[in-house]
Every structure is written in C-alpha cells, then in structure tokens.
Coordinates of C-alpha atoms in Angstrom, one line a residue:
X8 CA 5.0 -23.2 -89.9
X9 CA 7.2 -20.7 -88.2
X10 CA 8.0 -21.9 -84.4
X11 CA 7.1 -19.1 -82.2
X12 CA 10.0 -16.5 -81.4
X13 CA 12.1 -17.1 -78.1
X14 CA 10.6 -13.2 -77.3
X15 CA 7.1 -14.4 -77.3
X16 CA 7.7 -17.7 -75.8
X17 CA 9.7 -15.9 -72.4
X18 CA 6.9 -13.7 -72.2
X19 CA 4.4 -16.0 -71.9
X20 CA 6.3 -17.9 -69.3
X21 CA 7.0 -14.5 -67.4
X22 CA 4.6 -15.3 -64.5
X23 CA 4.4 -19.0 -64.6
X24 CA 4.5 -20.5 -60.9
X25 CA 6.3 -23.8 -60.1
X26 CA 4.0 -25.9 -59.1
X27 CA 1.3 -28.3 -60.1
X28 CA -1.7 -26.4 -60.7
X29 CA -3.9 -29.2 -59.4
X30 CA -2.6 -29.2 -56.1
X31 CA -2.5 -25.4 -55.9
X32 CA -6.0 -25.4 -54.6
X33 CA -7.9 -23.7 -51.7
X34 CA -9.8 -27.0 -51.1
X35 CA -6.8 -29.3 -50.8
X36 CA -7.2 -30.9 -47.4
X37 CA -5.2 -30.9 -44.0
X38 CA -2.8 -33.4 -43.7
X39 CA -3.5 -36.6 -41.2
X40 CA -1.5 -37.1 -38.3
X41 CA 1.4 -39.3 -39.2
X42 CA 2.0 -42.7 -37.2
X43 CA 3.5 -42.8 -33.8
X44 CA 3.8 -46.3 -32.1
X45 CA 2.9 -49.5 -33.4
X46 CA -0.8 -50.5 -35.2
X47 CA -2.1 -53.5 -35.9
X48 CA -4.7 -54.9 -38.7
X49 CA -5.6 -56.9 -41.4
X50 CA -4.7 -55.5 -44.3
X51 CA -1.8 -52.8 -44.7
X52 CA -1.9 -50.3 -47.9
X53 CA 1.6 -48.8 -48.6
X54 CA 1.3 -45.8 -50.7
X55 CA -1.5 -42.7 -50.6
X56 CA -1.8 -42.5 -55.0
X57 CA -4.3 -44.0 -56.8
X58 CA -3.0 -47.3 -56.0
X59 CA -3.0 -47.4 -52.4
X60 CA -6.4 -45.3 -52.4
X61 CA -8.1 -47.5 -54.7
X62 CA -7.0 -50.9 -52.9
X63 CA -8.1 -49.6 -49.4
X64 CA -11.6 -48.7 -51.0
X65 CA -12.2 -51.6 -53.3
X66 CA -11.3 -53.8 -49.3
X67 CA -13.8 -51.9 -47.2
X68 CA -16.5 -52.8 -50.2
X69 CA -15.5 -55.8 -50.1
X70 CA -15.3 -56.3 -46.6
X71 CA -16.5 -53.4 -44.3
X72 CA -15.5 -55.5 -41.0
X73 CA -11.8 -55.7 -42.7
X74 CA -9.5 -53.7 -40.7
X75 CA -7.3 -51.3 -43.1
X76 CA -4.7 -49.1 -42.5
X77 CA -3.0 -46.5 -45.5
X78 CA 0.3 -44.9 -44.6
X79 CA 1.7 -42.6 -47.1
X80 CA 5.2 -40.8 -47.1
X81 CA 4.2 -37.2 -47.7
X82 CA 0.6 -36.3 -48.4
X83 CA -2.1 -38.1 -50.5
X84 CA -2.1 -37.4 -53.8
X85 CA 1.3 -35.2 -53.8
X86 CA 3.3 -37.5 -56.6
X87 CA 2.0 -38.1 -59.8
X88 CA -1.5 -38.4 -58.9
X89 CA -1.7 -35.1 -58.0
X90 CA 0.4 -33.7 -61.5
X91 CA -1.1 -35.7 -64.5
X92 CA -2.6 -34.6 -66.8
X93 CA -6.1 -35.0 -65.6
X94 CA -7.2 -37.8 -68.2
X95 CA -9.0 -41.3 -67.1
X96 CA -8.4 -44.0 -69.9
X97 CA -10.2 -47.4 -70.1
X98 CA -7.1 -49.1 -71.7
X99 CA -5.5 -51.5 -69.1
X100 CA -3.0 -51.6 -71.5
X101 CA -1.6 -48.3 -72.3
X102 CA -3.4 -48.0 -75.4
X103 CA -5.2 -50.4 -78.2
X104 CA -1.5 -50.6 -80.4
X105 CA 0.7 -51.8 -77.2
X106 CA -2.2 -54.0 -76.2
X107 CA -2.4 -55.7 -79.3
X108 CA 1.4 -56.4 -79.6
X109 CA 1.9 -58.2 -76.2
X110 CA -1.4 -59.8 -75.6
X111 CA -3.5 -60.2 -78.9
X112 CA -5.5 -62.8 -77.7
X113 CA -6.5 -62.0 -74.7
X114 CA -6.9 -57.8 -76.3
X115 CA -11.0 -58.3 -76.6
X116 CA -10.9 -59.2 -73.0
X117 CA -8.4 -56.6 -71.5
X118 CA -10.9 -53.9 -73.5
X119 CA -13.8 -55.0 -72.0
X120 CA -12.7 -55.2 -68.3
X121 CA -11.2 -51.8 -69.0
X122 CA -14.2 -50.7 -69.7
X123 CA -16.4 -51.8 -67.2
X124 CA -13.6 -50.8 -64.9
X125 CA -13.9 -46.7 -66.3
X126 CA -17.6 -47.7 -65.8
X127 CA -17.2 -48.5 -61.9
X128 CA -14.9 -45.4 -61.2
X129 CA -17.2 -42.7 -63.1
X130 CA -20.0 -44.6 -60.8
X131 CA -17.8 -44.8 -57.7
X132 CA -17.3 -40.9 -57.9
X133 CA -21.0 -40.3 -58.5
X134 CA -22.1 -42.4 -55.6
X135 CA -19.5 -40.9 -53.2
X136 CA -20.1 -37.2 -54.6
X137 CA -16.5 -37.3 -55.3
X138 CA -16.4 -33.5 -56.8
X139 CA -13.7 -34.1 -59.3
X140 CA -14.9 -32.3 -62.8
X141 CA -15.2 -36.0 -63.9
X142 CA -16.1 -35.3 -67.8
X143 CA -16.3 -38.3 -69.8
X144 CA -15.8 -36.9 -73.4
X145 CA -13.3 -39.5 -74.7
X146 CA -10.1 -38.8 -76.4
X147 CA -8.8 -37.6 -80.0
X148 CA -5.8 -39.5 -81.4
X149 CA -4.5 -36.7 -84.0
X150 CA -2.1 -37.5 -87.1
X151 CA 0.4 -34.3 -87.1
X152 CA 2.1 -35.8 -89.8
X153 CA 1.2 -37.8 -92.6
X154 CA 2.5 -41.1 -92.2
X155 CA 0.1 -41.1 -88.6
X156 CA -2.7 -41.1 -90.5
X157 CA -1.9 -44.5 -92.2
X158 CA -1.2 -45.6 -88.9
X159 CA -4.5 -44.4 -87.1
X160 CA -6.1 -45.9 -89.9
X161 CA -5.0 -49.4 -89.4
X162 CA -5.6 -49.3 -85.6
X163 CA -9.0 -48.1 -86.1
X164 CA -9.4 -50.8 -88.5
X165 CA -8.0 -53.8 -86.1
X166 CA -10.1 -52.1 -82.8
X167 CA -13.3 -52.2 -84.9
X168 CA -12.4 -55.2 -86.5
X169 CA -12.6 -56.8 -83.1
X170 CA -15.8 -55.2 -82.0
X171 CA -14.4 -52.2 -80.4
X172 CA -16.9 -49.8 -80.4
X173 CA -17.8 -46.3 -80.0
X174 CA -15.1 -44.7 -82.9
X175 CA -15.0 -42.3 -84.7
X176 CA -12.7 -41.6 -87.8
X177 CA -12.0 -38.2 -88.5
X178 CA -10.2 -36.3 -91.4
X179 CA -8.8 -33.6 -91.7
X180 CA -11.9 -31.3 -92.0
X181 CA -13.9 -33.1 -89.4
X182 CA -11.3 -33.1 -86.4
X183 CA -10.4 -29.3 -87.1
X184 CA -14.2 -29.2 -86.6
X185 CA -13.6 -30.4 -83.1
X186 CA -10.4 -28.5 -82.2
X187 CA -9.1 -26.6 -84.9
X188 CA -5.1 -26.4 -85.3
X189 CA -3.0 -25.8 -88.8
X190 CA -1.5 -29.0 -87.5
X191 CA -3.9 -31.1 -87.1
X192 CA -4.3 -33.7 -90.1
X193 CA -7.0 -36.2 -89.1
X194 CA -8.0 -38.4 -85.9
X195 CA -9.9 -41.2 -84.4
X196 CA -12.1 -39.8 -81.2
X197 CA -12.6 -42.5 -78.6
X198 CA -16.1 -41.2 -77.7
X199 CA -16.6 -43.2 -74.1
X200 CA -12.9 -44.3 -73.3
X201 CA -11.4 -41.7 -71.7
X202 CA -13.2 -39.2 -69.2
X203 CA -11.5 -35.9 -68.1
X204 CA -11.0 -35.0 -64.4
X205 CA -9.2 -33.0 -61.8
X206 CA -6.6 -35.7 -61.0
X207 CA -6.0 -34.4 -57.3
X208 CA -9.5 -34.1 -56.3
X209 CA -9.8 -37.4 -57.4
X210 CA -7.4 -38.5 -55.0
X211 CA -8.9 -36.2 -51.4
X212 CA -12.2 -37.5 -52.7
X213 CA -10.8 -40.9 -52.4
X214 CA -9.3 -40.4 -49.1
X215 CA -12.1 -38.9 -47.4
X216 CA -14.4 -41.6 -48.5
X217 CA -11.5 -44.6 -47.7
X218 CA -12.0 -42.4 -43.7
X219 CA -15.4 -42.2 -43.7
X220 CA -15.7 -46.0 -44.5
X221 CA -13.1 -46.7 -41.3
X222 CA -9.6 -46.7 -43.3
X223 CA -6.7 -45.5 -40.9
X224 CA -4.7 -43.1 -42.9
X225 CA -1.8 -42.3 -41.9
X226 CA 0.0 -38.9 -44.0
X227 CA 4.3 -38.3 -43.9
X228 CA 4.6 -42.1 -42.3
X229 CA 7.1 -43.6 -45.0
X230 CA 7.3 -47.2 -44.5
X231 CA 11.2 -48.2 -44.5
X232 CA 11.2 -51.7 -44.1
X233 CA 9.3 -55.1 -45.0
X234 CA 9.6 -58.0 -42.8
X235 CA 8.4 -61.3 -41.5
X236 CA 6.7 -61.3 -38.2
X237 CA 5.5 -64.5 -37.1
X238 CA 2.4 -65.9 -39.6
X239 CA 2.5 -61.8 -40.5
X240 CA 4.0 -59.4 -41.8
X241 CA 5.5 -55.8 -40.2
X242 CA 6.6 -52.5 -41.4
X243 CA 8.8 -50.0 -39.9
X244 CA 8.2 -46.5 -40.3
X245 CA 10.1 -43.5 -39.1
X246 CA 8.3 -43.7 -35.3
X247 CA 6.5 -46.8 -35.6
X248 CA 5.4 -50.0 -37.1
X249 CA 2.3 -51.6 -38.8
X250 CA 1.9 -55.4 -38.4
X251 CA -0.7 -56.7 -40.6
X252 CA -1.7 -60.0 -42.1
X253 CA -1.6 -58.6 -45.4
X254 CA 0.0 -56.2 -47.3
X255 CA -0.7 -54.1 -50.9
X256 CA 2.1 -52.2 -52.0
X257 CA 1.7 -49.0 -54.6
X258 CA 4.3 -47.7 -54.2
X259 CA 4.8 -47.4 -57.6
X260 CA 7.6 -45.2 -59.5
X261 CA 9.3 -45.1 -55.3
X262 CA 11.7 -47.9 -54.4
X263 CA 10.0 -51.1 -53.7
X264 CA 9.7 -52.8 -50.1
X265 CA 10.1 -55.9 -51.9
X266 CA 13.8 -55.3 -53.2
X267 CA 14.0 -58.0 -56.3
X268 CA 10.8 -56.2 -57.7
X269 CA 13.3 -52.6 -58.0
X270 CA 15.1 -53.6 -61.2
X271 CA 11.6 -53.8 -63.3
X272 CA 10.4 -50.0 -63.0
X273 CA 12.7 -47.1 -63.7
X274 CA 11.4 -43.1 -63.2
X275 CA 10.8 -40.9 -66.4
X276 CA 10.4 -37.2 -65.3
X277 CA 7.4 -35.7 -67.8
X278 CA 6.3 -31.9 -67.7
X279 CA 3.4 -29.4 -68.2
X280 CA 1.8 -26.3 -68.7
X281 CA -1.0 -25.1 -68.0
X282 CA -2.4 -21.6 -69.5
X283 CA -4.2 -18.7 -67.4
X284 CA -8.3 -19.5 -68.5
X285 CA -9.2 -18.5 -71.8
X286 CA -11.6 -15.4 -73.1
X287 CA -14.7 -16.3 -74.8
X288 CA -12.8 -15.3 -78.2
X289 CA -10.0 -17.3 -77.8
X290 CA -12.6 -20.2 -76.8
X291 CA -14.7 -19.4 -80.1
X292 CA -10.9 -19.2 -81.9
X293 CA -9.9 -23.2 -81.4
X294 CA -13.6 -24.8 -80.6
X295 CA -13.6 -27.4 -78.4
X296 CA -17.2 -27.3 -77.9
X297 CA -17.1 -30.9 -76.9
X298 CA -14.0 -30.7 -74.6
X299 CA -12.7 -33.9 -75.4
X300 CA -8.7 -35.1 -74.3
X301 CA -6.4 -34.7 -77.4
X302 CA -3.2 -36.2 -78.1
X303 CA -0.9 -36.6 -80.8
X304 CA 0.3 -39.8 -82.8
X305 CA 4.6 -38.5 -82.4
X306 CA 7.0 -40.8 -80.5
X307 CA 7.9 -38.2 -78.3
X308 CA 3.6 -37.0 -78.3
X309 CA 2.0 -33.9 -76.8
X310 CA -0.9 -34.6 -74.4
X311 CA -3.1 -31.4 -74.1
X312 CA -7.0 -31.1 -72.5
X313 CA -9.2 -28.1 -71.5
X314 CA -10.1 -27.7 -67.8
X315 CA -13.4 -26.9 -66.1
X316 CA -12.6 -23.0 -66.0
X317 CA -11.1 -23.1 -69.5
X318 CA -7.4 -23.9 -69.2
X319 CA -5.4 -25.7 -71.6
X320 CA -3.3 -28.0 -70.2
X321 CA 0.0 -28.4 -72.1
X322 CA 2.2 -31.4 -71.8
X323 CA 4.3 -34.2 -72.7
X324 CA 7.5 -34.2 -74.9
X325 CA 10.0 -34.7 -73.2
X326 CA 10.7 -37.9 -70.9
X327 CA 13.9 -37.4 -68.7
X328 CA 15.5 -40.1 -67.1
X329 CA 18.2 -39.9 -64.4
X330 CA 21.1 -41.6 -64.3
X331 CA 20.7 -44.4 -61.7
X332 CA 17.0 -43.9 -61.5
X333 CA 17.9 -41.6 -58.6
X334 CA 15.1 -39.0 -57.6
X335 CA 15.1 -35.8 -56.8
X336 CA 12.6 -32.6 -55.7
X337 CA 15.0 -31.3 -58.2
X338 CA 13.8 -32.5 -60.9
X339 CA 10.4 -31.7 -60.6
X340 CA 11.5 -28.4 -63.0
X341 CA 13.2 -28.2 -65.8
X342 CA 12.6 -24.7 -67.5
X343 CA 13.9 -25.8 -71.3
X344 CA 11.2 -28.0 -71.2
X345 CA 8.9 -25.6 -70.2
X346 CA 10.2 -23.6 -73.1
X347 CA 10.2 -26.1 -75.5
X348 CA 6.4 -27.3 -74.7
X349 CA 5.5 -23.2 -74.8
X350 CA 7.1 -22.9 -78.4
X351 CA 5.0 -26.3 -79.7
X352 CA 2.2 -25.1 -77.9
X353 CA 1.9 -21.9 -80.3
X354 CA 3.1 -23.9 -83.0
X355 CA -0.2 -26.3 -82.8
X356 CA -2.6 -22.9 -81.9
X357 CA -0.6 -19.9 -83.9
X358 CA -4.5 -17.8 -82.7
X359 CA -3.7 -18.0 -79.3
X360 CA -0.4 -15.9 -79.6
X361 CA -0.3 -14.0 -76.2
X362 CA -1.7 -16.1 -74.3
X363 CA 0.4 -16.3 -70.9
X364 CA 0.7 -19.8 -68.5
X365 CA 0.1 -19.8 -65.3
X366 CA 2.0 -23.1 -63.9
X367 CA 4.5 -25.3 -64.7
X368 CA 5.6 -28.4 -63.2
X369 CA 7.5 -32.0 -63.2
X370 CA 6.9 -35.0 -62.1
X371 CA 8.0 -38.5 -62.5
X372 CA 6.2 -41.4 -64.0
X373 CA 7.2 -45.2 -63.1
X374 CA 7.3 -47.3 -66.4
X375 CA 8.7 -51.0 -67.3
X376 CA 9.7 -52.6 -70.5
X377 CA 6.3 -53.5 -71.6
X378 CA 4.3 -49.9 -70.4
X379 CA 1.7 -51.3 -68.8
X380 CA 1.1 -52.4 -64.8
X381 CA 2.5 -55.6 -63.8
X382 CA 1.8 -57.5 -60.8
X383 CA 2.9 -60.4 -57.9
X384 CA 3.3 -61.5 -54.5
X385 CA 5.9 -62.3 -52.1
X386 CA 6.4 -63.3 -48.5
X387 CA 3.8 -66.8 -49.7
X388 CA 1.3 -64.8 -50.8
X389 CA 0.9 -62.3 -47.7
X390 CA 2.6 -59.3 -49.9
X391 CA 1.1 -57.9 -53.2
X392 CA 2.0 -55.4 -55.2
X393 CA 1.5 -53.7 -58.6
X394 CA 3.6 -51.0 -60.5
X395 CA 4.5 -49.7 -64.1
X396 CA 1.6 -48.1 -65.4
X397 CA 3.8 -45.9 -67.1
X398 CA 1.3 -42.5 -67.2
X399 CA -1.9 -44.3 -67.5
X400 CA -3.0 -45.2 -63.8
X401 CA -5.0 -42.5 -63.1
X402 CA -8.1 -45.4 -64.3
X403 CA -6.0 -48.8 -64.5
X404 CA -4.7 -48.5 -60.5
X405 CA -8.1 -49.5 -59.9
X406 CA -7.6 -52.5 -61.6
X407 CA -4.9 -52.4 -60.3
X408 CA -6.3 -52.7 -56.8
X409 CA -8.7 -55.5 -57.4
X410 CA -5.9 -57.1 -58.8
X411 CA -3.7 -57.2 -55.8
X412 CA -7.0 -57.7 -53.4
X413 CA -7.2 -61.1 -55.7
X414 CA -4.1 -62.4 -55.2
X415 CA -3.5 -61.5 -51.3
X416 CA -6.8 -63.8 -51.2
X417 CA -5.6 -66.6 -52.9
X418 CA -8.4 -66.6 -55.4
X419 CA -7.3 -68.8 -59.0
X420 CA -9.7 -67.9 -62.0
X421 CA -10.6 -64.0 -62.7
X422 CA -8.5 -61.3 -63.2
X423 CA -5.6 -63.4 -62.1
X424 CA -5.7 -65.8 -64.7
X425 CA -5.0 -63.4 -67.1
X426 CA -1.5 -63.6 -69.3
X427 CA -1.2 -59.5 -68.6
X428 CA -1.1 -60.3 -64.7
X429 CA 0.7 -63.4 -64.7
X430 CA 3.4 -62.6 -66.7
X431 CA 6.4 -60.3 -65.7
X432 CA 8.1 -57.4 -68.1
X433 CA 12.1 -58.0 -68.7
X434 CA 13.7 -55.8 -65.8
X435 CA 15.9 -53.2 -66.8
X436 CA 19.8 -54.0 -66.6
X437 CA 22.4 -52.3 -64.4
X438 CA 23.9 -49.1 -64.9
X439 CA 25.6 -48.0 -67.0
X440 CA 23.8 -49.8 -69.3
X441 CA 20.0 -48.9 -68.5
X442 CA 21.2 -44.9 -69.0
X443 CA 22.8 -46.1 -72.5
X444 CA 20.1 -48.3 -73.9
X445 CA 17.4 -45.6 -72.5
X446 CA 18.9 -42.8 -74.3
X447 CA 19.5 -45.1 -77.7
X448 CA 16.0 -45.8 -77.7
X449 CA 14.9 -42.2 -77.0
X450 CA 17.2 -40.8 -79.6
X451 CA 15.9 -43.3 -82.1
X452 CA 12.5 -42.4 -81.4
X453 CA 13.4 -38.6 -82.1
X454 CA 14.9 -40.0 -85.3
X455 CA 11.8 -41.8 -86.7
X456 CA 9.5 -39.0 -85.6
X457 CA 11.7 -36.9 -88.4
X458 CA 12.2 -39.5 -90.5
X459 CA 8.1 -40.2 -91.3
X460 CA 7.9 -42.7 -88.7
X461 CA 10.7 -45.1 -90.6
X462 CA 12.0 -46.8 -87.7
X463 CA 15.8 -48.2 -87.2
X464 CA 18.1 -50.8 -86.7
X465 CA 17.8 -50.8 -83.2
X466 CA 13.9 -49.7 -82.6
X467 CA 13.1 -52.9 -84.8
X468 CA 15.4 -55.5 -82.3
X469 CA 13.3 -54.0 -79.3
X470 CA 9.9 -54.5 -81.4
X471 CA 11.0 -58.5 -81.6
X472 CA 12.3 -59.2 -78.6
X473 CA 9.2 -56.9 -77.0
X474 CA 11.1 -54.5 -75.0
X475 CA 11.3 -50.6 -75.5
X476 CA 11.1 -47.3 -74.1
X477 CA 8.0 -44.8 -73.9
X478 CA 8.4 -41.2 -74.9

C-alpha cells in the first residue's frame, strides 16, 4: 500500500499543538505550595507519578495514623504519567512473551497478582470517584505481517496452555470486524487485561484522594540529596529538608537519590499523536464499536486507542535515546517523528484521509535490560525504591508501591519473595558503549521487522545472555 504523500501528511499536522493532550485540560488542578523549611514524618515519597502516588495511598490504607509526606519536582502527573498512552495493563511483566522468558516458573503467579492488582485499581478509582474514563475493554495484539501471526499463535497457545484466561483468537476477518484496517492480518484480544483511561486524571485523582486521606504533598520541591540522619534518614530540597524514618523513591526514568542504582535505567524518548475527534462517518468507517486498546506485533510497534470524545491516539515507533542518558525539555518534540507516525497512521486507516491532529508530544520512558520494574533497598532497609517499568507503569507502579511498602517493613514471604523482585537486571555499561550497543540493538530490530521477523547475529547473543533493548 501507497504511504501517504508528504502533502497530505504536512497538512494534517498543520495545526497540531505541542503538548500532551492529556494535560491540556481545563480541569487540571492548581499546583501545591512547594516546601519551605524543614518537615518531619514517617514515611517520605520521592516522586508525584504513579509511583510515588500509589505508594503514599496504598500507606495511608495501610496505616491512616502513618505520617506521609510526597514531594515532587514540578507538578503531579507532568512526566510520563501525564503523556502515555492512556492504557492500564495487568502484566507485571511487560507482556505474557517477556514474562515467560525471564521468569517461567513463577509466570502463572506474576499473571495472577497482575490481575488482581488491575482488579484493586479499577476498584480503587470506583471507590474514590476517581473520574478518569477508566474503560476496561482489554487489548488487541494485531499481526501486520505474516510471520506475527505464527507468533501470536504460539503465545496464545503457551498463555492458555497455562490457564490464562479470557482470550480471544482472531483472524483476519474477525479482528477487521473489531477495527477494520487493510493492514490488519489477525489478533489475539485480551478481553479483561488491559483497561483504557485518561492517564493524567488518573494521577489528580490520585493526589486529591492521597490529600484528603492526610498526605502532605509538596509540588516543584525536587529533592537533591539522600542522607543519613541519626537512626533516619533526610532529604534536601531546594529551601528545605524532609527527615523521615522511611523513604520510597519513584523517581523513576529521573536520576536516582541512591547513586549505584543510576547505571540500571536509561531514558528512551517515545512520541504521539492524537487526532481532532472523529465524525460519526469516520466512526462507522474503522468500527471500534467495542473501543478496545490495539497494538501491533513490529519490533519497533505502533500503540493506538480511541478516547472518550472519539480521538485516536497515535503512537509509538520510534524510541530515541540520548547520548549519556542526558535529558532534556528539548526533547519532548521531535517533528520527523511526528511525521513519520502521521504517514503510518494513514497507512493503517487509508478511510480516514483528511483527518487533521490536534497534539503532538514526547516524552521519556525509563527502561532496564530486562523491561520490567525492578526493586531494592538501601541505607539497611530504611530506603526503597522501584524503577524500569519501561512504558507499562501506568497499572504495575501499583505493584510497584506495595512492593516497596513491603520491604521498608521488613516483611519476608509475599510479594518479596518473588524471583522478579529479588533479582536485579544487568546495568547498562558506560558511555560510549551504552549509545553503541543501544543503537546495534535498535538497528537490528529495524532489520528483522523487514526481514519477516528473522532475527541476527547479535539480537540472538542478547536473547541468551537475557539482555536487550525495547523498541
């Protein structure tokens, strides 16, 4: 199929605005006064995404009398979990396939505490009256090309073949039944694992109900240093400190208080688009009656979903890492992305020619060598922290946050006996060399994606030694 011509492509990018459409939003709240002097309490939460909102919440229901303070370095929800793409996966894991590579055993477990942890947040938000467009229509995993569809077929043979359940396989007929796209070859819909939502909603509906339950949040208070203080620990901010007796960092894809922890996460900057909303012909022109979350089966995959007022989201692609993980504002745009993702975009719907977008925007994602979170302690057990969730936080985080809550208390049995939390990811090397070996592995992917999937020299040495790159 003919990509769509650069004329068609600039025009529907004519208007876009820079920014993420999620926080571009009438109802996004008024910052909280940022720390001045020095606080004390029991438990301090670095970091105002997922992770840090999560953690303070899970505390207070743990313990209401547990004295909690959040400080965050800009706003809540500003970094990436105010620009994903809006969908809340089960997988602890980032997905069944990477699950069932690094921890086979233990895979029936990690499934079923994912789960029951998508279970407790679509609960959490009704219970709160979190008003987030939480939508839990699952997922479509879609063969493009025809060597995916051999390889959905297998991982929907292996998930059911451990008791998975709730999917569906499609061909080619039946998914263009869902969503229809000349591309589309065949899928397997995940019917309950993945629920759609408005990702930064999710987050101010977090941190008004972390206030209401006593949390002390703290908004452009960047905390700057980690150190002992007695049987305690302190952190300096800009114009004050926090001592606490314990401390969760999520921090995430930011440098690390806890400096040996820095060589295991590197920053991958991801894009999107989203379109203006769509008539009621160009609804009744793709389908999507049933609104689930779609992505394709590539290397270098497209991740698209339909919003509340009938947007498509557009993402994915390209993954851009910077030399010396260094980041930058700057980065947060990269216009031959967008124009890239607009050209596939009417590639994969050729009926929605003319259609204009309305926002585009960056971000960047933290990810480790095994794509999944990863988790510890330092300072004897007074310090926790968890990070690498490589795009899919926006549910695990808060798993994430029980996990960290476990550890700062000491507990043995659980969540922390678990092979995925006690063991660590290979760090990244130095520079030079983590810029070379990134852009190896992404050039390689590129490679097999036009090469049916075949996979070379060097993609194989990563699969043994169980290290590699995400798209």
């Amino acid at each position: 199929m003919a990509p769509a011509a650069p004329r068609a492509v600039a025009a529907a990018l004519a208007d876009v605005r820079r920014t993420p459409y999620w926080l571009d939003d009438p109802g996004r709240p008024a910052a909280l006064p940022a720390l001045t002097g020095d606080e004390h309490c029991d438990l301090l939460v670095v970091g105002g995404g997922y992770s840090g909102l999560w953690t303070a919440l899970l505390a207070k229901e743990r313990d209401p009398d547990r004295d909690v303070v959040l400080i965050e370095g800009n706003e809540v929800g500003w970094a990436a979990s105010g620009r994903n793409g809006g969908f809340c996966a089960a997988s602890l894991t980032h997905g069944f396939a990477n699950g069932l590579a690094r921890w086979p055993d233990e895979l029936a477990r990690l499934e079923e505490l994912g789960g029951r942890n998508l279970d407790a947040i679509e609960e959490t938000v009704a219970r709160y009256s979190i008003d987030c467009d939480f939508e839990r229509t699952g997922e479509i995993d879609l063969a493009t090309e025809p060597h995916q569809l051999a390889e959905l077929h297998e991982m929907y043979e292996r998930a059911t073949g451990l008791g998975l359940t709730g999917l569906e396989l499609l061909d080619r007929d039946a998914v263009r039944a869902e969503v229809d796209s000349p591309t589309f070859l065949g899928g397997v819909w995940d019917r309950r694992g993945v629920a759609m939502l408005h990702p930064a909603k999710l987050a101010w509906g977090l941190k008004r109900v972390c206030a209401d339950l006593g949390v002390r949040i703290h908004e452009h208070t960047r905390g700057l240093e980690l150190a002992r203080h007695g049987a305690a620990m302190a952190v300096r901010t800009e114009r004050g400190r926090v001592f606490a007796r314990r401390v969760a960092l999520g921090t995430n894809v930011f440098p690390s208080l806890v400096r040996r922890v820095r060589p295991y996460t590197v920053p991958v900057y991801d894009y999107a688009l989203m379109t203006e909303p769509l008539t009621a012909g160009q609804l009744s022109a793709i389908g999507w009656h049933h609104r689930q979350g779609l992505a394709d089966s590539a290397n270098r995959f497209h991740y698209f979903r339909i919003t509340v007022d009938n947007r498509i989201l557009w993402g994915g692609y390209d993954a851009v890492y910077p030399f010396g993980g260094r980041l930058s504002a700057d980065r947060d745009h990269r216009p031959r992305t967008y124009r890239t993702l607009a050209a596939h975009f009417f590639r994969c719907f050729p009926q929605l020619e003319g259609v204009r977008f309305s926002h585009a925007w960056g971000g960047a994602i933290d990810t480790c060598t095994r794509f999944s979170a990863f988790f510890g302690t330092a300072y004897g057990g007074r310090v926790a922290y968890a990070a690498g969730y490589t795009g899919l936080g926006v549910g695990a985080t808060r798993f994430g946050g029980d996990v960290m809550l476990d550890l700062l208390a000491g507990e043995r049995g659980g969540r922390t006996e678990l092979e995925m939390v006690r063991d660590r990811p290979v760090p990244f090397p130095p520079e030079p060399a983590a810029w070379a070996g990134i852009a190896l592995t992404q050039w390689s992917l590129a490679r097999a994606d036009a090469r049916g999937g075949r996979r070379n020299a060097w993609l194989r040495t990563l699969d043994r030694l169980g290290l590699g790159f995400d798209s």
